[in-house]
Coordinates of C-alpha atoms in Angstrom, one line a residue:
X1 CA 0.0 0.0 0.0
X2 CA 1.3 3.5 -0.8
X3 CA 2.2 5.9 1.9
X4 CA -0.6 8.4 2.6
X5 CA 1.9 10.9 3.8
X6 CA 2.8 12.2 0.4
X7 CA 4.0 15.7 0.0
X8 CA 1.6 18.1 -1.8
X9 CA 3.4 18.1 -5.1
X10 CA 3.3 14.2 -5.3
X11 CA -0.4 14.3 -4.3
X12 CA -1.2 16.7 -7.0
X13 CA 0.8 14.9 -9.6
X14 CA -0.8 11.5 -8.9
X15 CA -4.3 12.9 -8.8
X16 CA -3.9 15.1 -11.9
X17 CA -2.9 11.9 -13.7
X18 CA -6.0 10.2 -12.5
X19 CA -8.1 13.2 -13.5
X20 CA -6.5 13.1 -17.0
X21 CA -7.6 9.5 -17.3
X22 CA -11.1 10.4 -16.3
X23 CA -11.2 13.2 -18.9
X24 CA -9.8 11.1 -21.6
X25 CA -12.3 8.4 -20.7
X26 CA -15.1 10.5 -21.9
X27 CA -16.9 11.6 -18.7
X28 CA -17.1 15.2 -19.8
X29 CA -18.9 16.6 -22.8
X30 CA -16.8 16.1 -26.0
X31 CA -18.0 17.4 -29.3
X32 CA -17.8 14.9 -32.2
X33 CA -15.7 17.3 -34.3
X34 CA -12.4 17.9 -32.6
X35 CA -9.7 20.3 -33.5
X36 CA -5.9 20.3 -33.1
X37 CA -4.1 22.6 -30.8
X38 CA -2.2 25.4 -32.4
X39 CA 1.5 24.9 -32.3
X40 CA 3.9 27.3 -30.7
X41 CA 7.2 28.4 -32.4
X42 CA 10.0 30.8 -31.6
X43 CA 9.3 34.3 -32.9
X44 CA 5.5 33.7 -33.1
X45 CA 3.4 34.5 -30.1
X46 CA 0.7 31.8 -29.9
X47 CA -2.4 32.6 -27.9
X48 CA -5.5 30.6 -27.2
X49 CA -8.5 32.0 -25.5
X50 CA -11.9 30.8 -24.2
X51 CA -15.2 31.7 -25.8
X52 CA -17.0 34.6 -24.1
X53 CA -20.7 34.6 -23.5
X54 CA -21.0 38.0 -25.2
X55 CA -19.3 38.1 -28.6
X56 CA -18.6 41.9 -28.0
X57 CA -16.3 41.0 -25.1
X58 CA -14.5 38.3 -27.1
X59 CA -14.1 40.6 -30.1
X60 CA -12.6 43.3 -27.9
X61 CA -10.3 40.9 -26.2
X62 CA -9.1 39.6 -29.5
X63 CA -8.7 43.1 -30.9
X64 CA -6.6 44.2 -27.9
X65 CA -4.3 41.2 -28.3
X66 CA -3.9 41.9 -32.0
X67 CA -3.2 45.6 -31.4
X68 CA -0.6 44.7 -28.8
X69 CA 1.2 42.3 -31.2
X70 CA 1.1 44.8 -34.0
X71 CA 2.6 47.5 -31.8
X72 CA 5.4 45.2 -30.8
X73 CA 6.0 43.9 -34.3
X74 CA 5.4 40.4 -33.1
X75 CA 3.9 37.7 -35.3
X76 CA 0.7 36.4 -33.8
X77 CA -1.3 33.2 -33.9
X78 CA -4.5 33.7 -31.9
X79 CA -7.4 31.2 -31.8
X80 CA -10.4 30.3 -29.8
X81 CA -9.8 27.1 -27.9
X82 CA -12.6 25.6 -25.9
X83 CA -11.2 22.5 -24.0
X84 CA -14.3 20.5 -24.9
X85 CA -13.6 21.0 -28.6
X86 CA -10.3 19.1 -28.1
X87 CA -11.7 16.1 -26.4
X88 CA -8.9 14.9 -24.0
X89 CA -7.5 18.5 -23.7
X90 CA -5.0 17.7 -20.9
X91 CA -3.6 14.7 -22.8
X92 CA -3.2 16.8 -26.0
X93 CA -1.6 19.6 -24.1
X94 CA 0.8 17.2 -22.3
X95 CA 1.8 15.8 -25.7
X96 CA 2.4 19.3 -27.1
X97 CA 4.5 20.3 -24.1
X98 CA 6.6 17.1 -24.3
X99 CA 7.1 17.7 -28.1
X100 CA 8.2 21.3 -27.4
X101 CA 5.5 23.0 -29.5
X102 CA 2.8 24.0 -27.0
X103 CA 1.1 27.3 -27.4
X104 CA 2.7 30.2 -25.4
X105 CA -0.3 31.6 -23.6
X106 CA -3.8 30.7 -22.8
X107 CA -6.8 32.5 -21.2
X108 CA -9.1 29.9 -19.8
X109 CA -11.1 28.5 -16.9
X110 CA -9.3 25.2 -16.6
X111 CA -8.2 23.5 -13.4
X112 CA -4.9 25.0 -12.3
X113 CA -4.1 22.1 -10.0
X114 CA -4.5 19.7 -12.9
X115 CA -2.3 21.9 -15.2
X116 CA 0.3 22.1 -12.5
X117 CA 0.2 18.5 -11.5
X118 CA 0.8 17.4 -15.1
X119 CA 3.7 19.8 -15.4
X120 CA 2.1 21.9 -18.2
X121 CA 2.6 25.4 -17.0
X122 CA 5.4 27.9 -16.1
X123 CA 5.9 29.7 -12.8
X124 CA 4.3 33.1 -13.2
X125 CA 4.9 34.5 -9.7
X126 CA 6.8 37.5 -11.0
X127 CA 3.8 38.5 -13.2
X128 CA 1.3 38.1 -10.4
X129 CA 3.5 40.1 -8.0
X130 CA 3.7 42.9 -10.5
X131 CA -0.1 42.9 -11.0
X132 CA -0.7 43.0 -7.3
X133 CA 1.7 45.9 -6.8
X134 CA -0.3 47.9 -9.4
X135 CA -3.9 46.8 -8.7
X136 CA -4.1 45.4 -5.2
X137 CA -4.8 42.0 -3.7
X138 CA -6.2 39.2 -5.7
X139 CA -9.9 38.3 -5.3
X140 CA -11.5 36.0 -4.3
X141 CA -9.3 34.5 -1.6
X142 CA -9.7 31.1 -3.2
X143 CA -7.6 32.3 -6.2
X144 CA -4.5 31.7 -4.2
X145 CA -5.6 28.3 -3.1
X146 CA -6.2 27.3 -6.7
X147 CA -3.2 28.8 -8.4
X148 CA -0.4 28.7 -5.7
X149 CA 1.5 25.4 -5.3
X150 CA 4.8 25.1 -3.5
X151 CA 4.7 28.8 -2.8
X152 CA 4.6 29.8 -6.4
X153 CA 1.8 31.1 -8.7
X154 CA 1.2 28.9 -11.7
X155 CA -1.5 31.0 -13.3
X156 CA -2.2 34.7 -13.3
X157 CA -5.7 35.6 -12.2
X158 CA -7.2 37.5 -15.1
X159 CA -10.9 37.9 -14.2
X160 CA -13.2 37.1 -11.4
X161 CA -16.8 35.9 -11.5
X162 CA -19.4 34.5 -9.3
X163 CA -22.4 32.2 -9.3
X164 CA -25.5 33.9 -8.0
X165 CA -29.0 33.0 -7.0
X166 CA -31.6 35.0 -8.9
X167 CA -35.1 35.7 -7.6
X168 CA -38.1 37.4 -9.1
X169 CA -38.9 40.2 -6.7
X170 CA -42.3 40.9 -8.3
X171 CA -43.4 37.3 -7.9
X172 CA -42.4 37.1 -4.2
X173 CA -43.7 40.5 -3.5
X174 CA -47.1 39.5 -4.8
X175 CA -47.2 36.9 -2.0
X176 CA -45.9 39.2 0.6
X177 CA -42.6 37.4 0.8
X178 CA -39.5 39.4 1.5
X179 CA -36.1 38.5 0.1
X180 CA -34.9 38.1 3.7
X181 CA -37.3 35.1 3.9
X182 CA -35.1 33.4 1.4
X183 CA -31.9 33.5 3.4
X184 CA -31.9 29.8 4.5
X185 CA -32.3 26.8 2.3
X186 CA -35.4 25.8 4.1
X187 CA -36.9 29.3 3.8
X188 CA -36.0 29.5 0.1
X189 CA -37.6 26.2 -0.6
X190 CA -40.8 27.0 1.3
X191 CA -41.0 30.4 -0.4
X192 CA -40.6 28.8 -3.8
X193 CA -43.4 26.4 -3.1
X194 CA -45.7 29.2 -1.9
X195 CA -45.3 31.3 -5.1
X196 CA -45.7 28.3 -7.4
X197 CA -48.7 28.4 -9.7
X198 CA -48.4 25.7 -12.4
X199 CA -51.8 26.5 -13.9
X200 CA -50.3 29.9 -14.9
X201 CA -46.9 28.6 -15.9
X202 CA -45.1 29.7 -12.8
X203 CA -42.9 27.2 -10.9
X204 CA -41.0 28.4 -7.9
X205 CA -37.9 26.2 -8.1
X206 CA -35.6 26.5 -11.1
X207 CA -32.6 24.4 -10.0
X208 CA -31.8 20.9 -11.3
X209 CA -29.7 18.0 -9.9
X210 CA -29.1 16.6 -13.3
X211 CA -25.7 16.1 -14.8
X212 CA -24.5 19.7 -15.4
X213 CA -22.2 22.3 -14.0
X214 CA -25.1 24.0 -12.3
X215 CA -26.4 20.7 -10.9
X216 CA -23.1 19.6 -9.5
X217 CA -22.4 22.9 -8.0
X218 CA -25.8 23.0 -6.2
X219 CA -25.6 19.4 -5.0
X220 CA -22.1 20.0 -3.5
X221 CA -23.1 23.3 -1.9
X222 CA -26.0 21.7 -0.2
X223 CA -23.8 18.9 1.1
X224 CA -21.2 21.4 2.4
X225 CA -24.0 23.4 4.0
X226 CA -25.0 20.4 6.0
X227 CA -21.4 19.8 7.0
X228 CA -20.6 17.0 4.6
X229 CA -17.7 16.8 2.2
X230 CA -15.8 14.6 -0.2
X231 CA -12.7 14.4 2.0
X232 CA -11.3 15.7 5.3
X233 CA -9.3 18.9 5.4
X234 CA -6.1 17.2 4.2
X235 CA -7.8 16.2 0.9
X236 CA -6.3 12.7 1.4
X237 CA -9.0 10.8 3.3
X238 CA -12.3 10.2 1.6
X239 CA -15.2 10.8 4.1
X240 CA -18.1 11.3 1.8
X241 CA -20.3 8.7 3.5
X242 CA -21.1 10.6 6.7
X243 CA -24.3 11.5 8.7
X244 CA -23.9 15.1 7.4
X245 CA -23.8 14.1 3.8
X246 CA -26.7 11.7 4.2
X247 CA -28.8 14.5 5.8
X248 CA -28.0 16.8 2.9
X249 CA -28.9 14.1 0.4
X250 CA -32.2 13.4 2.2
X251 CA -33.0 17.1 2.0
X252 CA -32.4 17.0 -1.7
X253 CA -34.4 13.8 -2.0
X254 CA -37.4 15.4 -0.3
X255 CA -37.1 18.4 -2.6
X256 CA -37.1 16.5 -5.8
X257 CA -39.2 13.4 -5.1
X258 CA -41.9 14.3 -2.4
X259 CA -45.5 15.1 -3.3
X260 CA -45.2 18.3 -1.1
X261 CA -42.7 20.0 -3.3
X262 CA -43.8 18.6 -6.7
X263 CA -45.9 21.7 -7.5
X264 CA -42.8 23.9 -7.5
X265 CA -40.8 21.8 -9.9
X266 CA -41.1 22.6 -13.6
X267 CA -41.9 19.7 -16.0
X268 CA -38.7 18.0 -17.1
X269 CA -36.4 19.5 -14.4
X270 CA -34.9 16.1 -13.8
X271 CA -33.3 16.2 -17.2
X272 CA -32.3 19.9 -17.4
X273 CA -28.9 20.8 -18.7
X274 CA -26.9 24.0 -18.1
X275 CA -29.0 26.0 -20.4
X276 CA -32.4 24.9 -19.3
X277 CA -32.7 27.0 -16.2
X278 CA -31.4 30.0 -18.1
X279 CA -34.2 29.5 -20.7
X280 CA -36.8 29.0 -18.0
X281 CA -35.9 32.1 -16.0
X282 CA -35.7 34.3 -19.1
X283 CA -39.1 33.0 -20.2
X284 CA -40.5 34.0 -16.8
X285 CA -41.6 30.6 -15.8
X286 CA -39.5 30.1 -12.7
X287 CA -39.2 32.3 -9.6
X288 CA -35.7 31.4 -8.4
X289 CA -32.7 29.8 -9.9
X290 CA -28.9 29.5 -9.5
X291 CA -26.6 30.3 -12.3
X292 CA -23.5 32.1 -13.5
X293 CA -24.3 35.8 -14.3
X294 CA -24.9 34.8 -17.9
X295 CA -28.7 34.7 -17.2
X296 CA -28.6 38.1 -15.6
X297 CA -26.5 39.6 -18.4
X298 CA -28.6 38.1 -21.1
X299 CA -31.8 39.6 -19.5
X300 CA -30.1 43.0 -19.4
X301 CA -28.8 42.8 -22.9
X302 CA -32.1 41.8 -24.4
X303 CA -34.2 44.3 -22.4
X304 CA -36.1 41.3 -20.9
X305 CA -38.7 42.5 -18.4
X306 CA -37.4 40.0 -15.8
X307 CA -34.2 42.0 -15.5
X308 CA -35.8 44.9 -13.6
X309 CA -37.5 42.5 -11.3
X310 CA -34.5 40.4 -10.5
X311 CA -32.8 40.4 -7.1
X312 CA -29.4 38.7 -6.7
X313 CA -29.2 36.6 -3.5
X314 CA -26.4 35.0 -1.6
X315 CA -26.2 31.2 -1.3
X316 CA -28.6 29.8 1.2
X317 CA -27.7 29.0 4.8
X318 CA -27.9 25.4 6.0
X319 CA -27.1 23.7 9.3
X320 CA -23.5 24.9 9.4
X321 CA -25.0 28.4 10.1
X322 CA -23.6 30.6 7.4
X323 CA -23.6 30.9 3.6
X324 CA -20.8 29.0 1.8
X325 CA -20.0 30.9 -1.3
X326 CA -17.0 32.3 -3.1
X327 CA -16.2 33.7 -6.5
X328 CA -14.0 32.1 -9.0
X329 CA -11.4 33.1 -11.5
X330 CA -10.4 32.6 -15.1
X331 CA -6.7 32.6 -15.7
X332 CA -3.8 33.4 -17.9
X333 CA -1.2 30.6 -18.1
X334 CA 2.1 30.4 -19.8
X335 CA 2.8 26.9 -21.0
X336 CA 6.0 24.9 -20.1
X337 CA 8.8 25.4 -22.6
X338 CA 7.4 28.6 -24.1
X339 CA 9.8 30.1 -26.6
X340 CA 8.3 33.6 -26.2
X341 CA 8.0 34.1 -22.5
X342 CA 8.9 37.8 -22.3
X343 CA 6.2 38.7 -24.9
X344 CA 3.7 36.5 -23.1
X345 CA 4.3 38.2 -19.8
X346 CA 4.1 41.6 -21.3
X347 CA 0.8 40.7 -23.0
X348 CA -0.7 39.6 -19.7
X349 CA 0.1 42.9 -18.0
X350 CA -1.1 44.8 -21.0
X351 CA -4.5 43.1 -20.9
X352 CA -4.8 44.0 -17.2
X353 CA -4.3 47.8 -17.6
X354 CA -7.5 49.6 -16.8
X355 CA -7.8 51.3 -20.2
X356 CA -7.8 47.8 -21.8
X357 CA -9.6 45.8 -19.1
X358 CA -12.4 48.2 -18.0
X359 CA -14.2 48.3 -21.4
X360 CA -14.5 44.5 -21.3
X361 CA -16.0 44.7 -17.8
X362 CA -18.5 47.3 -19.0
X363 CA -19.7 44.9 -21.8
X364 CA -19.6 41.8 -19.7
X365 CA -22.8 42.2 -17.7
X366 CA -21.4 40.7 -14.5
X367 CA -19.5 37.8 -16.2
X368 CA -16.2 39.6 -16.7
X369 CA -15.1 41.3 -13.5
X370 CA -11.8 42.4 -12.0
X371 CA -9.6 39.9 -10.1
X372 CA -7.8 42.6 -8.1
X373 CA -9.3 44.6 -5.3
X374 CA -8.3 48.1 -6.3
X375 CA -10.0 47.7 -9.7
X376 CA -13.3 47.3 -7.8
X377 CA -14.0 51.0 -7.8
X378 CA -17.1 52.8 -6.5
X379 CA -18.0 53.7 -10.0
X380 CA -17.8 50.0 -11.0
X381 CA -20.0 48.8 -8.1
X382 CA -22.5 51.6 -8.9
X383 CA -22.8 50.4 -12.5
X384 CA -25.5 47.9 -11.5
X385 CA -27.7 47.7 -8.3
X386 CA -26.8 44.0 -7.9
X387 CA -23.0 44.4 -8.3
X388 CA -22.8 45.1 -4.6
X389 CA -23.9 41.5 -3.9
X390 CA -21.2 40.2 -6.3
X391 CA -18.6 42.3 -4.5
X392 CA -19.7 40.8 -1.2
X393 CA -19.4 37.3 -2.6
X394 CA -16.0 37.9 -4.1
X395 CA -14.7 39.7 -0.9
X396 CA -16.2 37.1 1.4
X397 CA -13.8 36.6 4.4
X398 CA -15.0 33.1 4.9
X399 CA -13.1 31.0 2.5
X400 CA -15.2 28.5 0.6
X401 CA -13.1 26.1 -1.5
X402 CA -16.0 24.9 -3.6
X403 CA -16.1 21.2 -4.6
X404 CA -13.1 20.2 -2.5
X405 CA -14.2 22.1 0.7
X406 CA -12.9 22.0 3.4
X407 CA -9.7 20.7 1.6
X408 CA -7.7 23.0 -0.7
X409 CA -8.8 22.8 -4.3
X410 CA -7.2 19.8 -5.9
X411 CA -7.3 17.6 -9.0
X412 CA -9.1 14.8 -7.1
X413 CA -12.2 16.9 -6.5
X414 CA -12.1 18.0 -10.2
X415 CA -12.0 14.3 -11.1
X416 CA -15.1 13.6 -9.0
X417 CA -17.1 16.2 -10.9
X418 CA -15.6 15.1 -14.2
X419 CA -17.0 11.6 -13.4
X420 CA -20.4 13.2 -12.6
X421 CA -20.6 11.4 -9.3
X422 CA -22.8 13.9 -7.5
X423 CA -25.5 13.9 -10.3
X424 CA -25.2 10.1 -10.7
X425 CA -25.9 9.7 -7.0
X426 CA -29.0 11.9 -7.3
X427 CA -30.2 10.1 -10.4
X428 CA -30.0 6.8 -8.6
X429 CA -32.4 8.2 -6.0
X430 CA -34.8 10.1 -8.2
X431 CA -35.3 7.1 -10.5
X432 CA -35.9 4.8 -7.5
X433 CA -32.8 2.6 -8.1
X434 CA -31.4 3.4 -4.6
X435 CA -32.4 4.8 -1.3
X436 CA -30.5 8.0 -0.2
X437 CA -28.3 5.8 2.1
X438 CA -27.5 3.4 -0.7
X439 CA -26.7 6.2 -3.1
X440 CA -24.3 7.9 -0.7
X441 CA -22.5 4.7 -0.1
X442 CA -22.3 4.0 -3.8
X443 CA -20.9 7.5 -4.5
X444 CA -18.4 7.1 -1.7
X445 CA -17.1 3.9 -3.3
X446 CA -16.7 5.6 -6.7
X447 CA -14.8 8.5 -5.1
X448 CA -12.5 6.0 -3.3
X449 CA -11.8 4.3 -6.7
X450 CA -10.8 7.7 -8.2
X451 CA -8.4 8.4 -5.3
X452 CA -6.9 4.9 -5.4
X453 CA -6.5 5.0 -9.2
X454 CA -4.4 8.1 -8.5
X455 CA -2.3 6.3 -5.9
X456 CA -3.9 7.6 -2.8
X457 CA -5.0 4.4 -1.1
X458 CA -7.8 4.5 1.4

């Protein structure tokens, strides 16, 4: 049996390898038509970037990069590169790094612990320190926990964002329900039931537990709110099967299978994907949902009447006694073996300058926000009445590590989501295949398998 007292780097490496196997095994969405990674070369700055929700932000990002390259007389190869378009992205990037022709720079939302554990990225501590000296501390606090390994930064925080809960003030007001009544999970659920009116196409609860980013995030947040977790604080010992996890899963089971709460659930919610709740909220058929700010930004951009009636809420409070919430980041990473490091570093800092960055924030509708405290100016917060709640989430002094909580973010937790274990657990319950207790034990076993495949024996 392997020694459990591995150092942090060994732990990350073994689990990143396991995660790469999970990804390559097809447990994440992979489009049928894949594309090859662009190849880096000396004298040509190769940049790949994620797709933005709003094309205007993406076009501006791309134009700024092109303008930078032109001003420096640098040859540029820039392309959009969604990881899901590459299939087994990590495996392809690993092959490119090993072949010495990886892209120079990427702007993305990938798992930094995985990138680091697989040895795909360069130390960028000097770039982060320079950004902090100009723009203040990085937000949210979880950024450091995601991107700092062995005392060094392996990704530059570029933007911050948050998942929010969105509620129809007008719908709740009509029933005399204050937003303060939605503070706890129990209160939110009861209020959603009270405002439900299926005969008039209004369902209170617009959150799924189906396989999706939204579903997994919600399931894990409820589990953490009840005191459950995937592992202990070390991140090494799986303790998913606990009384706290079971209590959370029983709460979810009651929400999605009981006759009491059936009137608040929209038809087909058990098979919703990441876009379904957006569509339902924008169509005015659900009173509360959880989502990235894309749903809010879309309502604003389209002049949808739900926008003016939307309140942004904090995460609900469960038995632990406080809301578990934190923002997230998207990153700039320089890949191992880059032949154009100086240009890549200069580009990152150029893209963070307020005159370049702020116009993208203004177009981003809450999806594209600063990752440095001093860029959160009063003018920015006053841009939108709900931005104050986003600021509170991002500046939350209680550190919430997300999926891995209370452990530091790690590749093992990413692998658990990549394998869709939380939603599989709930599907086993909602279809009647298992009781909550059986489903929790089954999920625990699958999590143990992932850890042991990565060399962390239980």
